[in-house]
C-alpha positions as a LaTeX table, in Angstrom:
\begin{tabular}{lrrr}
\hline
Residue & $x$ (\AA) & $y$ (\AA) & $z$ (\AA) \\
\hline
Met1 & 0.00 & 0.00 & 0.00 \\
Thr2 & 1.45 & 3.36 & $-1.04$ \\
Ala3 & 1.76 & 5.95 & 1.73 \\
Gln4 & $-0.44$ & 9.00 & 1.39 \\
Glu5 & 1.31 & 11.92 & $-0.30$ \\
Ile6 & 2.41 & 14.61 & 2.15 \\
Arg7 & 2.04 & 18.13 & 0.82 \\
Ile8 & 4.69 & 20.69 & 1.78 \\
Ala9 & 4.49 & 24.42 & 1.06 \\
Ala10 & 7.71 & 26.48 & 1.09 \\
Phe11 & 7.45 & 30.27 & 0.95 \\
Gly12 & 8.98 & 33.49 & 2.26 \\
Ala13 & 12.50 & 32.92 & 0.90 \\
Leu14 & 14.28 & 35.90 & $-0.64$ \\
Asn15 & 15.75 & 34.18 & $-3.70$ \\
Pro16 & 15.10 & 31.14 & $-5.91$ \\
Asp17 & 18.40 & 29.52 & $-4.88$ \\
Ser18 & 17.00 & 29.09 & $-1.36$ \\
Tyr19 & 14.05 & 27.09 & $-2.64$ \\
Asp20 & 16.30 & 25.01 & $-4.88$ \\
Glu21 & 18.72 & 24.21 & $-2.07$ \\
Phe22 & 15.94 & 23.33 & 0.35 \\
Ala23 & 14.37 & 21.05 & $-2.27$ \\
Ala24 & 17.69 & 19.30 & $-2.88$ \\
Arg25 & 18.40 & 18.80 & 0.82 \\
Leu26 & 14.84 & 17.58 & 1.44 \\
Ala27 & 15.21 & 15.04 & $-1.36$ \\
Asp28 & 18.20 & 13.64 & 0.52 \\
Ala29 & 16.65 & 13.80 & 4.00 \\
Ala30 & 13.27 & 12.37 & 2.98 \\
Lys31 & 14.49 & 9.81 & 0.47 \\
Gly32 & 11.82 & 7.22 & $-0.20$ \\
Ser33 & 9.00 & 9.35 & 1.25 \\
Asn34 & 5.91 & 10.19 & $-0.74$ \\
Tyr35 & 5.64 & 13.96 & $-0.76$ \\
Lys36 & 4.98 & 16.95 & $-2.99$ \\
Leu37 & 6.90 & 20.18 & $-2.39$ \\
Ser38 & 5.45 & 23.42 & $-3.73$ \\
Ser39 & 7.60 & 26.54 & $-3.61$ \\
Ala40 & 6.55 & 30.18 & $-3.94$ \\
Ala41 & 8.27 & 32.88 & $-5.97$ \\
Pro42 & 10.97 & 34.87 & $-4.13$ \\
Tyr43 & 9.76 & 37.50 & $-1.68$ \\
Pro44 & 9.19 & 40.31 & $-2.47$ \\
Asn45 & 10.02 & 39.48 & $-6.12$ \\
Val46 & 12.82 & 38.24 & $-8.36$ \\
Gln47 & 14.29 & 41.76 & $-8.59$ \\
Ala48 & 14.30 & 42.08 & $-4.76$ \\
Val49 & 12.78 & 45.57 & $-4.92$ \\
Ser50 & 10.05 & 47.05 & $-2.77$ \\
Gln51 & 6.55 & 47.23 & $-4.22$ \\
Pro52 & 3.24 & 48.50 & $-2.79$ \\
Gly53 & 2.11 & 45.95 & $-0.23$ \\
Arg54 & 5.36 & 44.00 & $-0.57$ \\
Pro55 & 8.00 & 45.88 & 1.40 \\
Leu56 & 11.58 & 44.78 & 1.75 \\
Arg57 & 12.55 & 43.07 & 5.00 \\
Ala58 & 14.61 & 46.10 & 6.08 \\
Glu59 & 11.63 & 48.41 & 5.54 \\
Ala60 & 9.39 & 46.14 & 7.58 \\
Leu61 & 11.83 & 46.20 & 10.48 \\
Gln62 & 11.61 & 50.00 & 10.61 \\
Asp63 & 7.86 & 50.48 & 10.12 \\
Pro64 & 5.10 & 48.55 & 11.98 \\
Ala65 & 2.61 & 49.16 & 9.17 \\
Lys66 & 5.01 & 47.77 & 6.57 \\
Lys67 & 5.70 & 44.82 & 8.85 \\
Glu68 & 1.99 & 43.98 & 8.76 \\
Glu69 & 2.11 & 44.29 & 4.97 \\
Leu70 & 5.01 & 41.85 & 4.87 \\
Phe71 & 3.14 & 39.37 & 7.08 \\
Ala72 & 0.09 & 39.53 & 4.81 \\
Ala73 & 2.13 & 39.32 & 1.59 \\
Val74 & 4.20 & 36.32 & 2.71 \\
Ala75 & 1.07 & 34.57 & 3.97 \\
Gly76 & $-0.58$ & 35.29 & 0.62 \\
Asp77 & 2.38 & 33.79 & $-1.22$ \\
Gly78 & 1.98 & 30.68 & 0.90 \\
Leu79 & $-1.74$ & 30.40 & 0.27 \\
Ala80 & $-1.15$ & 30.79 & $-3.46$ \\
Ile81 & 0.87 & 27.55 & $-3.49$ \\
Gly82 & $-1.44$ & 25.54 & $-1.25$ \\
Ala83 & $-0.45$ & 26.46 & 2.31 \\
Gly84 & $-4.12$ & 26.44 & 3.25 \\
Asp85 & $-4.31$ & 22.65 & 3.18 \\
Ala86 & $-0.68$ & 21.47 & 3.02 \\
Gln87 & 0.35 & 19.35 & 5.98 \\
Ile88 & 3.70 & 21.09 & 6.44 \\
Leu89 & 4.56 & 24.77 & 5.98 \\
Val90 & 8.15 & 26.00 & 5.92 \\
Met91 & 10.00 & 29.27 & 5.37 \\
Pro92 & 13.52 & 28.29 & 4.18 \\
Cys93 & 15.18 & 31.64 & 4.81 \\
Met94 & 17.43 & 32.72 & 7.67 \\
Ser95 & 16.67 & 36.39 & 7.01 \\
Met96 & 12.95 & 35.84 & 7.63 \\
Ile97 & 13.38 & 33.90 & 10.88 \\
Gly98 & 12.12 & 36.83 & 12.98 \\
Phe99 & 8.84 & 37.13 & 11.07 \\
His100 & 7.38 & 33.69 & 11.73 \\
Asp101 & 4.96 & 34.82 & 14.46 \\
Gly102 & 3.31 & 37.43 & 12.26 \\
Val103 & 3.12 & 35.21 & 9.21 \\
Glu104 & 1.60 & 32.40 & 11.28 \\
Lys105 & $-1.02$ & 34.81 & 12.60 \\
Ala106 & $-1.82$ & 36.03 & 9.10 \\
Leu107 & $-2.13$ & 32.45 & 7.86 \\
Gly108 & $-3.92$ & 31.09 & 10.88 \\
Arg109 & $-1.68$ & 28.04 & 10.59 \\
Arg110 & 1.47 & 26.66 & 12.20 \\
Ile111 & 4.78 & 26.98 & 10.38 \\
Leu112 & 7.55 & 24.45 & 10.99 \\
Arg113 & 10.06 & 26.88 & 12.41 \\
Leu114 & 13.64 & 27.16 & 11.29 \\
Ser115 & 14.54 & 28.50 & 14.75 \\
Asp116 & 13.21 & 25.33 & 16.40 \\
Ala117 & 15.10 & 23.18 & 13.91 \\
Leu118 & 18.38 & 24.97 & 14.64 \\
Val119 & 17.99 & 24.78 & 18.41 \\
Ala120 & 17.09 & 21.09 & 18.26 \\
Gln121 & 20.06 & 20.30 & 16.01 \\
Tyr122 & 22.59 & 21.78 & 18.40 \\
Lys123 & 20.96 & 21.18 & 21.79 \\
Asp124 & 23.71 & 18.78 & 22.89 \\
Val125 & 26.63 & 20.75 & 21.39 \\
Ala126 & 28.71 & 22.61 & 23.95 \\
Gln127 & 30.32 & 25.06 & 21.50 \\
Leu128 & 29.10 & 26.04 & 18.07 \\
Gly129 & 30.69 & 28.26 & 15.45 \\
Val130 & 28.17 & 30.33 & 13.48 \\
Ile131 & 29.04 & 32.35 & 10.37 \\
His132 & 26.09 & 34.65 & 9.80 \\
Met133 & 25.01 & 37.78 & 7.96 \\
Arg134 & 25.71 & 40.97 & 9.93 \\
Pro135 & 22.08 & 41.77 & 10.94 \\
Ala136 & 21.59 & 38.27 & 12.37 \\
Lys137 & 24.09 & 38.45 & 15.25 \\
Gln138 & 21.49 & 39.20 & 17.93 \\
Arg139 & 19.24 & 36.45 & 16.59 \\
Ile140 & 22.11 & 33.95 & 16.86 \\
Val141 & 22.64 & 34.96 & 20.50 \\
Glu142 & 18.91 & 34.54 & 21.19 \\
Leu143 & 18.92 & 31.05 & 19.67 \\
Phe144 & 22.14 & 29.64 & 21.08 \\
Gly145 & 23.25 & 31.86 & 23.94 \\
Ser146 & 26.82 & 31.60 & 25.12 \\
Lys147 & 27.52 & 28.37 & 23.25 \\
Ala148 & 27.65 & 30.29 & 19.94 \\
Val149 & 30.99 & 31.59 & 18.70 \\
Thr150 & 30.59 & 34.20 & 15.97 \\
Pro151 & 33.16 & 36.07 & 13.83 \\
Asn152 & 35.26 & 38.50 & 15.87 \\
Asp153 & 35.58 & 42.15 & 14.84 \\
Ala154 & 38.53 & 41.52 & 12.51 \\
Gln155 & 36.82 & 38.55 & 10.85 \\
Ala156 & 33.59 & 40.50 & 10.51 \\
Glu157 & 35.45 & 43.33 & 8.78 \\
Lys158 & 37.05 & 40.86 & 6.38 \\
Leu159 & 33.64 & 39.39 & 5.60 \\
Leu160 & 32.23 & 42.85 & 4.94 \\
Ala161 & 35.10 & 43.70 & 2.58 \\
Ala162 & 34.68 & 40.33 & 0.86 \\
Glu163 & 30.96 & 40.98 & 0.36 \\
Glu164 & 31.76 & 44.22 & $-1.44$ \\
Glu165 & 34.42 & 42.52 & $-3.53$ \\
Ala166 & 31.98 & 39.72 & $-4.39$ \\
Lys167 & 29.46 & 42.28 & $-5.65$ \\
Arg168 & 32.09 & 43.80 & $-7.94$ \\
Ala169 & 33.33 & 40.40 & $-9.12$ \\
Gly170 & 29.85 & 38.98 & $-9.61$ \\
Asn171 & 30.62 & 35.78 & $-7.69$ \\
Ser172 & 30.86 & 34.60 & $-4.09$ \\
Ala173 & 34.49 & 33.40 & $-4.18$ \\
Pro174 & 35.85 & 36.27 & $-2.01$ \\
Val175 & 33.30 & 35.56 & 0.73 \\
Glu176 & 33.92 & 31.82 & 0.58 \\
Ala177 & 37.66 & 32.39 & 0.98 \\
Val178 & 37.13 & 34.42 & 4.16 \\
Met179 & 34.64 & 31.86 & 5.47 \\
Arg180 & 37.22 & 29.11 & 4.98 \\
Asp181 & 39.80 & 31.12 & 6.89 \\
Ile182 & 37.32 & 31.52 & 9.76 \\
Val183 & 36.56 & 27.79 & 9.76 \\
Leu184 & 40.28 & 26.98 & 9.90 \\
Asp185 & 40.79 & 29.45 & 12.75 \\
Trp186 & 37.92 & 27.94 & 14.72 \\
Lys187 & 39.11 & 24.41 & 14.05 \\
Ala188 & 42.51 & 25.32 & 15.49 \\
Lys189 & 40.69 & 26.46 & 18.63 \\
Gly190 & 38.84 & 23.16 & 18.93 \\
Ile191 & 35.48 & 24.14 & 17.44 \\
Thr192 & 34.31 & 21.22 & 15.31 \\
Glu193 & 30.59 & 22.04 & 14.84 \\
Ile194 & 29.93 & 24.97 & 12.50 \\
Leu195 & 26.73 & 26.42 & 11.10 \\
Phe196 & 26.69 & 28.43 & 7.88 \\
Ala197 & 23.81 & 30.80 & 8.54 \\
Arg198 & 24.36 & 33.15 & 5.62 \\
Ala199 & 22.31 & 33.69 & 2.48 \\
Asp200 & 25.24 & 32.32 & 0.47 \\
Ala201 & 25.42 & 29.20 & 2.67 \\
Pro202 & 24.69 & 26.70 & $-0.14$ \\
Lys203 & 27.57 & 27.78 & $-2.37$ \\
Ala204 & 29.94 & 28.13 & 0.58 \\
Lys205 & 29.06 & 24.74 & 2.03 \\
His206 & 29.52 & 22.96 & $-1.29$ \\
Gly207 & 32.80 & 24.78 & $-1.99$ \\
Asn208 & 36.18 & 25.04 & $-0.28$ \\
Ala209 & 34.76 & 26.73 & 2.81 \\
Gly210 & 32.58 & 23.73 & 3.56 \\
Thr211 & 35.13 & 20.97 & 3.03 \\
Val212 & 37.58 & 21.42 & 5.91 \\
Pro213 & 38.50 & 17.97 & 7.28 \\
Gly214 & 37.69 & 17.28 & 10.92 \\
Val215 & 34.85 & 19.80 & 11.07 \\
Thr216 & 31.12 & 19.14 & 10.72 \\
Ile217 & 29.63 & 21.99 & 8.67 \\
Leu218 & 25.91 & 22.32 & 8.05 \\
Ser219 & 23.86 & 25.02 & 6.39 \\
Tyr220 & 20.47 & 25.97 & 7.74 \\
Phe221 & 18.97 & 24.28 & 4.67 \\
Asp222 & 20.44 & 20.94 & 5.77 \\
Ile223 & 18.95 & 21.36 & 9.21 \\
Leu224 & 15.49 & 22.55 & 8.13 \\
Ala225 & 15.26 & 19.71 & 5.58 \\
Ala226 & 16.12 & 17.09 & 8.21 \\
Tyr227 & 13.62 & 18.64 & 10.63 \\
Thr228 & 10.96 & 18.58 & 7.91 \\
Ala229 & 11.68 & 14.92 & 7.20 \\
Gln230 & 11.20 & 14.17 & 10.90 \\
Glu231 & 7.84 & 15.93 & 10.79 \\
Met232 & 6.89 & 13.92 & 7.71 \\
Ala233 & 7.67 & 10.71 & 9.58 \\
Lys234 & 5.19 & 11.71 & 12.30 \\
Ile235 & 2.45 & 12.19 & 9.70 \\
Ser236 & 3.09 & 9.02 & 7.69 \\
\hline
\end{tabular}
């Protein structure tokens, strides 16, 4: 007897690469499961520009009215791909992790939270290295407390310079090089569990930055996919 198909709706991510990476990691984590994954278009759009009723994340953080618009727009994107009756709802985007409450309220439905997945993954880890985007530092502290080691001031400055260089070069190689240096530095200090919590996590994890021997490196896509597969097992 074939297991009933589990419907999964993914929405709220800021770029198509996020949906692609989540789909690929879910295919690995849920191998053999009967499921259908539907993914929304990037929020707010492919061009990543603000539109009426679809403000950028940064705008929403500064304006309560725009935040409500973001909640409604992301919820609408989810409903457009079947979030109203899908068994599992996910938002595969680290940058949107602080908006889950509002989007859940707008949807009237539970979202499988990336924050819960991250905390569960590292609950028994005493020390965790986290390479994150600059605005996420406080969120990392809230999730992991004192166990989280984040880039120091010098490393953060190097990452910032590499981000600018990457924009000019049109590729992520400069950022990946700095990330690898940080991983090697942390490894030398005995940190063997590292989370790539950046928007460019997929490319970095699959490149030189993510292949340092003796270190376990995961991206948040890996962790959310595994958490989703666990949820699927409960439903099956």
